mmCIF file of C-alpha atoms in Angstrom:
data_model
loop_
_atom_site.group_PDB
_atom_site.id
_atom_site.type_symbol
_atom_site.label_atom_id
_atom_site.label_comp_id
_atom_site.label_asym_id
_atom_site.label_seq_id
_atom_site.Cartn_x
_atom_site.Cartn_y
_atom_site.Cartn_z
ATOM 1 C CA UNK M 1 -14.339 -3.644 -3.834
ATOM 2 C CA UNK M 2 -16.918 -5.915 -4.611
ATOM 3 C CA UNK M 3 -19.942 -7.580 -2.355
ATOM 4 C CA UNK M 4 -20.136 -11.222 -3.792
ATOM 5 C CA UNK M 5 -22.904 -12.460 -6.345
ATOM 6 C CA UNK M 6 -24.461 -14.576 -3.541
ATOM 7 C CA UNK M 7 -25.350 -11.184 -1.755
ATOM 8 C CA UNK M 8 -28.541 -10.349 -3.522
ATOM 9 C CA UNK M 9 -29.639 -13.965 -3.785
ATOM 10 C CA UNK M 10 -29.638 -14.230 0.147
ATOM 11 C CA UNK M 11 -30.929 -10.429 0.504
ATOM 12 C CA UNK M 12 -33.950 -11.738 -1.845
ATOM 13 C CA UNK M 13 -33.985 -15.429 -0.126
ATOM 14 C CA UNK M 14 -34.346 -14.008 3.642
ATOM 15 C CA UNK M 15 -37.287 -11.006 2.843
ATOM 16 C CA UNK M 16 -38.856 -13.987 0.594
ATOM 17 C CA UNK M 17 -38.748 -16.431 3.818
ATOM 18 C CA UNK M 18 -40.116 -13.160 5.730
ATOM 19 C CA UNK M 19 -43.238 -13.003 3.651
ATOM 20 C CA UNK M 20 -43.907 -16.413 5.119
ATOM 21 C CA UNK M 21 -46.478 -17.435 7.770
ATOM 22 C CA UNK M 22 -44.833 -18.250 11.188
ATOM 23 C CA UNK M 23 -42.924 -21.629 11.682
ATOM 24 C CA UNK M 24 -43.461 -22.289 7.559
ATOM 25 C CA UNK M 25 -40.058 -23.022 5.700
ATOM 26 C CA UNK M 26 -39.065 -23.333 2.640
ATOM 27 C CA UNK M 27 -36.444 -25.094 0.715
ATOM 28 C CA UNK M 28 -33.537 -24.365 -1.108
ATOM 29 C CA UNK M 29 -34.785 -26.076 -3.893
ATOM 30 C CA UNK M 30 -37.927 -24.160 -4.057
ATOM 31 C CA UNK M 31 -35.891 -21.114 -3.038
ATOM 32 C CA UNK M 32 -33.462 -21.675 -6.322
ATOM 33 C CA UNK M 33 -36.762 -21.892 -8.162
ATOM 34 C CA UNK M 34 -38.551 -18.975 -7.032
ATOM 35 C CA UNK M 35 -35.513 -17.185 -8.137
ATOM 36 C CA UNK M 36 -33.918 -19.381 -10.865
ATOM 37 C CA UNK M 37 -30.871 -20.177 -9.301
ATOM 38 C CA UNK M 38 -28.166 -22.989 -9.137
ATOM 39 C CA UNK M 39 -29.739 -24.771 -6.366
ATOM 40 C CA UNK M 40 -26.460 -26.716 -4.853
ATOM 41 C CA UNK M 41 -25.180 -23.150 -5.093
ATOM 42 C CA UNK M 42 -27.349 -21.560 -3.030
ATOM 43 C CA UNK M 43 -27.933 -24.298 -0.772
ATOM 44 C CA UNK M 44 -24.369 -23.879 0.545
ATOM 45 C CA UNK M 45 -25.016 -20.294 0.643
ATOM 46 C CA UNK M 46 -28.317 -20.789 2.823
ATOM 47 C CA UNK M 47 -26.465 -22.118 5.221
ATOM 48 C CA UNK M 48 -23.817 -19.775 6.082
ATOM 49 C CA UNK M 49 -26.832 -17.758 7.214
ATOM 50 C CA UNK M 50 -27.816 -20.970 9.490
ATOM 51 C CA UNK M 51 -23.850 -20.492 10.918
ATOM 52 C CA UNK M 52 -24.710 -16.740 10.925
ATOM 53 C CA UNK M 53 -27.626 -17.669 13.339
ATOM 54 C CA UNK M 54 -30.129 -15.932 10.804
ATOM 55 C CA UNK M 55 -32.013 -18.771 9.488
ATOM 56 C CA UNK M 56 -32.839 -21.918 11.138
ATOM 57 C CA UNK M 57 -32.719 -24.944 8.836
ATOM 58 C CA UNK M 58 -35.015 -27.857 9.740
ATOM 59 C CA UNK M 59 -34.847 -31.676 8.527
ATOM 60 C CA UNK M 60 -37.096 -33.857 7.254
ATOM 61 C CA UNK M 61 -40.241 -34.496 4.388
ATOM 62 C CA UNK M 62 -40.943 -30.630 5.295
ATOM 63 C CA UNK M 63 -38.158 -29.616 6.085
ATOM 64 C CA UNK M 64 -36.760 -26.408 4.929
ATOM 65 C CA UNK M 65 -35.300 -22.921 6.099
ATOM 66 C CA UNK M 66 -37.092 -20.440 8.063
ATOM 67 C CA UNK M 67 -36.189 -17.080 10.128
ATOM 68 C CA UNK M 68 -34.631 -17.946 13.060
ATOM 69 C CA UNK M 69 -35.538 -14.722 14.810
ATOM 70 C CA UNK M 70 -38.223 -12.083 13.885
ATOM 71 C CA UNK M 71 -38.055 -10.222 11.097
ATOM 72 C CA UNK M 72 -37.715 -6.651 13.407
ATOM 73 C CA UNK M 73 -34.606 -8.127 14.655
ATOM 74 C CA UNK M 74 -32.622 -9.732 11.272
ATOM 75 C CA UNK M 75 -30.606 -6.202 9.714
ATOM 76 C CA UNK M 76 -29.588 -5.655 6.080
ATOM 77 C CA UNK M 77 -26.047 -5.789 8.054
ATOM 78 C CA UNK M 78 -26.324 -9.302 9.739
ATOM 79 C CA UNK M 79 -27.320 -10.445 6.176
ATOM 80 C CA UNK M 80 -24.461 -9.018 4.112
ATOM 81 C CA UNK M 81 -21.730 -9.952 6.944
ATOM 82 C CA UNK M 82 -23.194 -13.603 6.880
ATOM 83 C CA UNK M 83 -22.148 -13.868 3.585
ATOM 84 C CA UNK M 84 -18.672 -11.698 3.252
ATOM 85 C CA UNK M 85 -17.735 -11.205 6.951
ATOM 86 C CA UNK M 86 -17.220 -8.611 8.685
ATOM 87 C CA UNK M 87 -13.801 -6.939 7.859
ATOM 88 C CA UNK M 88 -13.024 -3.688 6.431
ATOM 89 C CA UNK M 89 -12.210 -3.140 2.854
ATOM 90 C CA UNK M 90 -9.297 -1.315 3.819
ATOM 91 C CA UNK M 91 -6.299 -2.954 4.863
ATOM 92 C CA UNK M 92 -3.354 -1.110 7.204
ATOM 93 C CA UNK M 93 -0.048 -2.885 6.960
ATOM 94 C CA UNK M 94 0.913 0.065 9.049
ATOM 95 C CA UNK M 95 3.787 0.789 5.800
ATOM 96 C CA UNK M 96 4.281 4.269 8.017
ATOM 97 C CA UNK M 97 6.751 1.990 9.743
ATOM 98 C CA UNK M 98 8.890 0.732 6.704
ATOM 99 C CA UNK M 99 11.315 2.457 4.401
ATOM 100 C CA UNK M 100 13.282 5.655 4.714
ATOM 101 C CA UNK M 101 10.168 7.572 6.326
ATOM 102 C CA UNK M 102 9.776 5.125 9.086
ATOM 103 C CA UNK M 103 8.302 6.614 11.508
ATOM 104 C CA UNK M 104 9.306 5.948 14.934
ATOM 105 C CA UNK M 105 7.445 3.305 17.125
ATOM 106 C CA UNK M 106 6.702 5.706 19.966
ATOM 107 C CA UNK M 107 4.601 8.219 17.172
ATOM 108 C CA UNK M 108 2.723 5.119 16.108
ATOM 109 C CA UNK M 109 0.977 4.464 19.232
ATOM 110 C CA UNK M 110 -2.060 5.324 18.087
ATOM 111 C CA UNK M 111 -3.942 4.407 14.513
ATOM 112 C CA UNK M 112 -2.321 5.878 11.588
ATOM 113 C CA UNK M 113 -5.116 8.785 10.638
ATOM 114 C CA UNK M 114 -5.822 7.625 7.186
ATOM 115 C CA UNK M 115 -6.474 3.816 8.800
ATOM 116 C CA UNK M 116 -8.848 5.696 11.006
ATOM 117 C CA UNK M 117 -10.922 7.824 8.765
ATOM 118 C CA UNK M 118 -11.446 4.607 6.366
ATOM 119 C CA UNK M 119 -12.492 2.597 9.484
ATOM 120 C CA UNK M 120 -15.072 6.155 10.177
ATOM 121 C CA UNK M 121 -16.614 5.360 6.820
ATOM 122 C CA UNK M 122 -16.936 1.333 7.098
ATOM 123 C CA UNK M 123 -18.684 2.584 10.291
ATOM 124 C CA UNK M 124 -20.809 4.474 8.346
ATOM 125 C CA UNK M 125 -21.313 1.734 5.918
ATOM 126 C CA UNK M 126 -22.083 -0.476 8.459
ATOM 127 C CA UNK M 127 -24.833 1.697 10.342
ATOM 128 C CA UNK M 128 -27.065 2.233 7.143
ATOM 129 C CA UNK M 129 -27.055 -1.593 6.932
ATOM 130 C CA UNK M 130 -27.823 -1.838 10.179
ATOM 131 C CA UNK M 131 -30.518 0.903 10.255
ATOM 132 C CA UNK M 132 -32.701 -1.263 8.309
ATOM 133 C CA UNK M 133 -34.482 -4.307 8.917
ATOM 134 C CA UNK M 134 -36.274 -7.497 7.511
ATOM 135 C CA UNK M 135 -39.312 -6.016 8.848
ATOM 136 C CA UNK M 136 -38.335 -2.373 6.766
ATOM 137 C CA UNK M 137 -38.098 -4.274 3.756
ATOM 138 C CA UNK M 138 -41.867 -6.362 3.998
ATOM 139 C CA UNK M 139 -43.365 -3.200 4.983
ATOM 140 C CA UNK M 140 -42.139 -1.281 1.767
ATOM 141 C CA UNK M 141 -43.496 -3.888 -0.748
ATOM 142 C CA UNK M 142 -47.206 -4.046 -1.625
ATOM 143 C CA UNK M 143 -49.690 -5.093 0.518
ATOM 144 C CA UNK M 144 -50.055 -8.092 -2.030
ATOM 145 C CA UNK M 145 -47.146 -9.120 -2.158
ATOM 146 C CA UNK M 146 -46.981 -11.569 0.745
ATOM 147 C CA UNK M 147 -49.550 -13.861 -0.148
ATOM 148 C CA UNK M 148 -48.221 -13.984 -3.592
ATOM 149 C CA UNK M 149 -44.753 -14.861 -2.494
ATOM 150 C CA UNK M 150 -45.936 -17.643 0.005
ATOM 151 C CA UNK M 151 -47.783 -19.164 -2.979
ATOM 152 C CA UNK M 152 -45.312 -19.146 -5.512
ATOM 153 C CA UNK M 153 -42.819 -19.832 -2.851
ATOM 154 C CA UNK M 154 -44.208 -23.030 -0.945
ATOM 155 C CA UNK M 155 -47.223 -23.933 -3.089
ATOM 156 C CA UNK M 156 -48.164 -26.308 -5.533
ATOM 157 C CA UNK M 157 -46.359 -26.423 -8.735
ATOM 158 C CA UNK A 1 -15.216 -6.905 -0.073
ATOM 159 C CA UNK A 2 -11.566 -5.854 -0.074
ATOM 160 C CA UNK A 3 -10.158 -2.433 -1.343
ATOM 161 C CA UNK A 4 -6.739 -3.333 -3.119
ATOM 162 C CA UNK A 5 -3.755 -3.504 -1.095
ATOM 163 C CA UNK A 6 -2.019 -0.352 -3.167
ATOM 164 C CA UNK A 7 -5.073 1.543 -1.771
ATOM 165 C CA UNK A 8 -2.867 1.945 1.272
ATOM 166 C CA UNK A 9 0.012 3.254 -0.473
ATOM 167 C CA UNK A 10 -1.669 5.724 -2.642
ATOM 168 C CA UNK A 11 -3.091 6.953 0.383
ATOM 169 C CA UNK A 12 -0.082 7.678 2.269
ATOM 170 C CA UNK A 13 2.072 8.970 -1.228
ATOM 171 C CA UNK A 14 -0.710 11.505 -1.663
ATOM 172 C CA UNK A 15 -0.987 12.591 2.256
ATOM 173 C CA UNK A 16 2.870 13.243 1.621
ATOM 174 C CA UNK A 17 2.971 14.632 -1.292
ATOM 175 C CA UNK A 18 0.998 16.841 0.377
ATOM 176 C CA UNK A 19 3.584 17.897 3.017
ATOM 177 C CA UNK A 20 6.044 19.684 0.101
ATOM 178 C CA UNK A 21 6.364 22.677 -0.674
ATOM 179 C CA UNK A 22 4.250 24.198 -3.768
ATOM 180 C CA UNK A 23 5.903 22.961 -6.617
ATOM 181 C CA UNK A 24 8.393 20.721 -5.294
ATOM 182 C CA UNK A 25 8.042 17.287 -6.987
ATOM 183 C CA UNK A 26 8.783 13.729 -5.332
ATOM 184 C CA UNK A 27 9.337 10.634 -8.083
ATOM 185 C CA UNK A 28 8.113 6.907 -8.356
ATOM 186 C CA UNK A 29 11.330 6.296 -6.812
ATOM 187 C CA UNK A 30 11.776 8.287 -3.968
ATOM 188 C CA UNK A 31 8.224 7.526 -3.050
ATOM 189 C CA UNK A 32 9.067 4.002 -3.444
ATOM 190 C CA UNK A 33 12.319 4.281 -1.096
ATOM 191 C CA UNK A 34 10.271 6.449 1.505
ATOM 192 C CA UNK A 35 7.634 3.714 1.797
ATOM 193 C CA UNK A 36 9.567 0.193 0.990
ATOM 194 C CA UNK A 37 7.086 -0.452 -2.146
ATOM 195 C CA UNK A 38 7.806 -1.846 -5.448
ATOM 196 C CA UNK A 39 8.796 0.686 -7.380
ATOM 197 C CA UNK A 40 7.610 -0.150 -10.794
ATOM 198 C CA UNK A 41 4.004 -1.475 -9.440
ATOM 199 C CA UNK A 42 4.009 2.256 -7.502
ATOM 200 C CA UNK A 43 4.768 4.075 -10.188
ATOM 201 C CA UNK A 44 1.448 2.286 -12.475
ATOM 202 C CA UNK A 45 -0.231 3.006 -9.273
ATOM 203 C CA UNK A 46 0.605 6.550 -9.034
ATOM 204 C CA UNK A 47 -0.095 6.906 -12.912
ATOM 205 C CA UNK A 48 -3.999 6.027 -11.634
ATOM 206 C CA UNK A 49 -4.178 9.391 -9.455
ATOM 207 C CA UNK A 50 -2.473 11.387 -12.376
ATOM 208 C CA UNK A 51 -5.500 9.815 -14.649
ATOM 209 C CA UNK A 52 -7.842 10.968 -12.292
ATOM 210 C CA UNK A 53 -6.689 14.044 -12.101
ATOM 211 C CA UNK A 54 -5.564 14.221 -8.447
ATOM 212 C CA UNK A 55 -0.970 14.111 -9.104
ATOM 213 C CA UNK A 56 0.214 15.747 -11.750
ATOM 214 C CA UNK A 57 3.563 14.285 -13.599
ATOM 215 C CA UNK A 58 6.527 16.649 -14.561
ATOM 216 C CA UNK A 59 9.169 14.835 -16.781
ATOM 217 C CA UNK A 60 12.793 15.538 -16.783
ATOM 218 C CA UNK A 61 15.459 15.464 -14.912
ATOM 219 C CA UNK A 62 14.135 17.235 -11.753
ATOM 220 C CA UNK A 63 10.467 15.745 -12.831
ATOM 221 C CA UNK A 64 8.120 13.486 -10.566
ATOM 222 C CA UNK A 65 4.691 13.725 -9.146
ATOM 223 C CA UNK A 66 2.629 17.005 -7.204
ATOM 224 C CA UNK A 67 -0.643 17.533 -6.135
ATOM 225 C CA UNK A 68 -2.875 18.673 -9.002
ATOM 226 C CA UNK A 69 -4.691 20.499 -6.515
ATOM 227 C CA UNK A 70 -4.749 22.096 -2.862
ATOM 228 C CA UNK A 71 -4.522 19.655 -0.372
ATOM 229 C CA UNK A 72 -8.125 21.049 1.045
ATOM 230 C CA UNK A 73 -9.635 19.708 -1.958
ATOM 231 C CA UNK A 74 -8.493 16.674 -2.646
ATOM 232 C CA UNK A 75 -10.948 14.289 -0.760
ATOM 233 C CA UNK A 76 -10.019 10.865 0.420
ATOM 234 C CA UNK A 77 -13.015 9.752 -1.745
ATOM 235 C CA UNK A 78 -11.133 11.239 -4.528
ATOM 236 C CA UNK A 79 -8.006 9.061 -3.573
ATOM 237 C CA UNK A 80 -9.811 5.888 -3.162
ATOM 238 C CA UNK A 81 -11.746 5.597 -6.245
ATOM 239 C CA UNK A 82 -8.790 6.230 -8.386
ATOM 240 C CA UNK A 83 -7.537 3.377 -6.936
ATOM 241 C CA UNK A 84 -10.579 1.443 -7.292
ATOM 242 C CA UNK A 85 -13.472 2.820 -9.274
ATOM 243 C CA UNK A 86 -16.354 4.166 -7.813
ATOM 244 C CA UNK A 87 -19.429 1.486 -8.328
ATOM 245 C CA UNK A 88 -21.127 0.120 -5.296
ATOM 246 C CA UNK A 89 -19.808 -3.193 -4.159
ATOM 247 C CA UNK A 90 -23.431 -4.380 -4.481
ATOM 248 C CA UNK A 91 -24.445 -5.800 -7.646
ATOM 249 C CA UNK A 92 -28.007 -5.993 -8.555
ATOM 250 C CA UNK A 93 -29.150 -8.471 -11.165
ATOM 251 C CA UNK A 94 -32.173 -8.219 -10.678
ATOM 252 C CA UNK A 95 -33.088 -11.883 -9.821
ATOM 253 C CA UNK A 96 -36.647 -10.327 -9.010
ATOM 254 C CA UNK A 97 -37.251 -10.456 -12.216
ATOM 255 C CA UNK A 98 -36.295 -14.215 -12.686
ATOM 256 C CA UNK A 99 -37.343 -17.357 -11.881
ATOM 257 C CA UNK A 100 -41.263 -18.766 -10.761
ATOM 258 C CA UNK A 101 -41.362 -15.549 -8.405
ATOM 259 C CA UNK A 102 -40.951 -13.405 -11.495
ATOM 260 C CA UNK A 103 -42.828 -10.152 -10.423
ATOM 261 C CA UNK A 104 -44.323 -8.306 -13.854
ATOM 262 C CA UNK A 105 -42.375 -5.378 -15.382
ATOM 263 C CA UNK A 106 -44.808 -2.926 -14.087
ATOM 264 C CA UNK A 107 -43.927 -3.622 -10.577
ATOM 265 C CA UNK A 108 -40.422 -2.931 -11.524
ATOM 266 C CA UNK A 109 -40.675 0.570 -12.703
ATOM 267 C CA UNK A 110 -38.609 1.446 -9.404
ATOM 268 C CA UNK A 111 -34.943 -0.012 -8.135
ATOM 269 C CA UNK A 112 -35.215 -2.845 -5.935
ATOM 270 C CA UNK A 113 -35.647 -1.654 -2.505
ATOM 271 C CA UNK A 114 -32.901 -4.014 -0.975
ATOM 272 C CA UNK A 115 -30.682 -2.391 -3.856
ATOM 273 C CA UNK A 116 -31.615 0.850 -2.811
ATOM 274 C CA UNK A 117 -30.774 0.095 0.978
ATOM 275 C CA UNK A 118 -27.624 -0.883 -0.435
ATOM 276 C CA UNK A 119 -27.380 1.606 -2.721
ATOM 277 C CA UNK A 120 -28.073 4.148 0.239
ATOM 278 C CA UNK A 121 -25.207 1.973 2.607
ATOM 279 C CA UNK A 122 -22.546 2.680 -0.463
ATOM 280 C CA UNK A 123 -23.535 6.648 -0.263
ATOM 281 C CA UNK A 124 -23.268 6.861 3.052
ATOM 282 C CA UNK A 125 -19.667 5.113 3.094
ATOM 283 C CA UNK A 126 -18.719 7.586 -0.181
ATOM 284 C CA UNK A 127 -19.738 10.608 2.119
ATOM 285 C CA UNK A 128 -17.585 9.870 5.201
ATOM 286 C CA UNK A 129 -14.771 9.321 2.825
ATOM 287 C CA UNK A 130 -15.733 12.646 1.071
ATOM 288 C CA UNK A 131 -15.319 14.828 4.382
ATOM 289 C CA UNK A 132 -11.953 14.239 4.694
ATOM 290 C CA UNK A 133 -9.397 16.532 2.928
ATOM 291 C CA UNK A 134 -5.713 15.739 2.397
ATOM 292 C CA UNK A 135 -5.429 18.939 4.346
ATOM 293 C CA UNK A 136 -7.137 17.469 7.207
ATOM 294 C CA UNK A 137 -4.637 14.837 7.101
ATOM 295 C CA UNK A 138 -1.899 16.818 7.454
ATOM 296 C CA UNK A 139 -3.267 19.362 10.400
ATOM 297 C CA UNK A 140 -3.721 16.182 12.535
ATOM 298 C CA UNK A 141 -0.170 15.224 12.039
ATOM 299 C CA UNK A 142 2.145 16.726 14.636
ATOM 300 C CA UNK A 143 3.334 19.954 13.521
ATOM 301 C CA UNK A 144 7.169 18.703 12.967
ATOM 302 C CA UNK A 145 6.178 15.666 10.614
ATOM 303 C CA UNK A 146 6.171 18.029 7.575
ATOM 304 C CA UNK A 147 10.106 19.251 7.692
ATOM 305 C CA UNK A 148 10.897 15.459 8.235
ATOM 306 C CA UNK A 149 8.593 14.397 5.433
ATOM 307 C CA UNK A 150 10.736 16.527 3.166
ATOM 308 C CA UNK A 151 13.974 15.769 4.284
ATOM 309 C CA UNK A 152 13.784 11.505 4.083
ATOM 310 C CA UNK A 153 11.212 12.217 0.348
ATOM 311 C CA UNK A 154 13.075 14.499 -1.285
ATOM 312 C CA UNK A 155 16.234 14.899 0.564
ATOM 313 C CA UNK A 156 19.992 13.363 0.036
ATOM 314 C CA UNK A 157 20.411 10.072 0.480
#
């Protein structure tokens, strides 16, 4: 059971775009630089969190990503589902109804227990993600760190 | 994020194993017949539980696979990461540390705080799964499933 590698890149590339001033954007290309990552890579990434109606990506000389909603309102959860959906690990191919146990079709009206008790935990999973926000994750870091990120981010090389 | 498929049918061997009577024994094969699986592929699977310490394996003529402990405390945590490990899905490279937004060692004394949401989203999942006995799987069965269970396992063909 594994997130993909693109997960912490577009964790790291959405709190770095919520360090920046309102309406600012950045890149990918200065995004894959910040971070030192393949930037036709991440660009494709970037913008299944566009589809995900997380970022907004505008055209043009300046153009470049930004938030597309505010940061109190953009979950850990909406993040990692924009990049690996929103599924359950566990699949149910309901195999209580093959073989020599098959149960009858009139005692699987309901889920099959152990399908439900997995689904309980990818609940679970799913609240702590959703328990935090954008906004959680700027207020933990150090009062410095915002003007340092816009500059290293967006400024001059 | 996807738990393997066999996840399913280690699940449901174990959560009938767990309907015998101590000390009765059910093989690959007759777990294989009960559930339509591939027998050989099953029987590597089942090996994974016996590793962890959750089946035991009796060889011989009568041999096959029990519970290596009471059903009450053999979690469905347990079950699931002897199918699958139990590392978080969430990777952490630590691309903080990389790139032109580099932040200085010192600063990294501590995890990652988006690593540590995740971290704390993987713990939350692990204790859901951990609350769950095979013995509460069997009380919410209905009370005849276990004399069935028996007879189609372990029974004449």
């Amino acid at each position: 059971m594994k997130l993909p590698v693109s997960t912490e890149w577009l964790l790291h590339c959405a709190a770095s775009l919520a360090q920046l001033k309102p309406g600012d954007t950045a890149s990918a290309a200065q995004l894959a630089q910040y971070f030192d990552l393949p930037a036709a890579y991440l660009a494709k990434q970037l913008q299944a969190l566009v589809k995900a109606g997380v970022l907004s990506a505008t055209t043009g000389p300046r153009g470049g990503f930004r938030l597309a909603r505010p940061t109190s309102e953009i979950t850990l959860l909406q993040l990692v589902e924009a990049v690996d959906g929103a599924s359950s690990p566990y699949e149910c191919r309901e195999i209580r109804q093959q073989g020599r146990g098959a149960l009858p079709a009139e005692e699987c009206r309901t889920p099959c227990i152990l399908a439900e008790k997995m689904a309980e935990a990818h609940r679970a999973w799913r609240r702590s993600l959703a328990a935090t926000s954008l906004a959680d994750i700027v207020a933990a870091l150090p009062p410095s760190a915002p003007s340092r990120t816009r500059l290293r981010l967006t400024g001059p090389p």
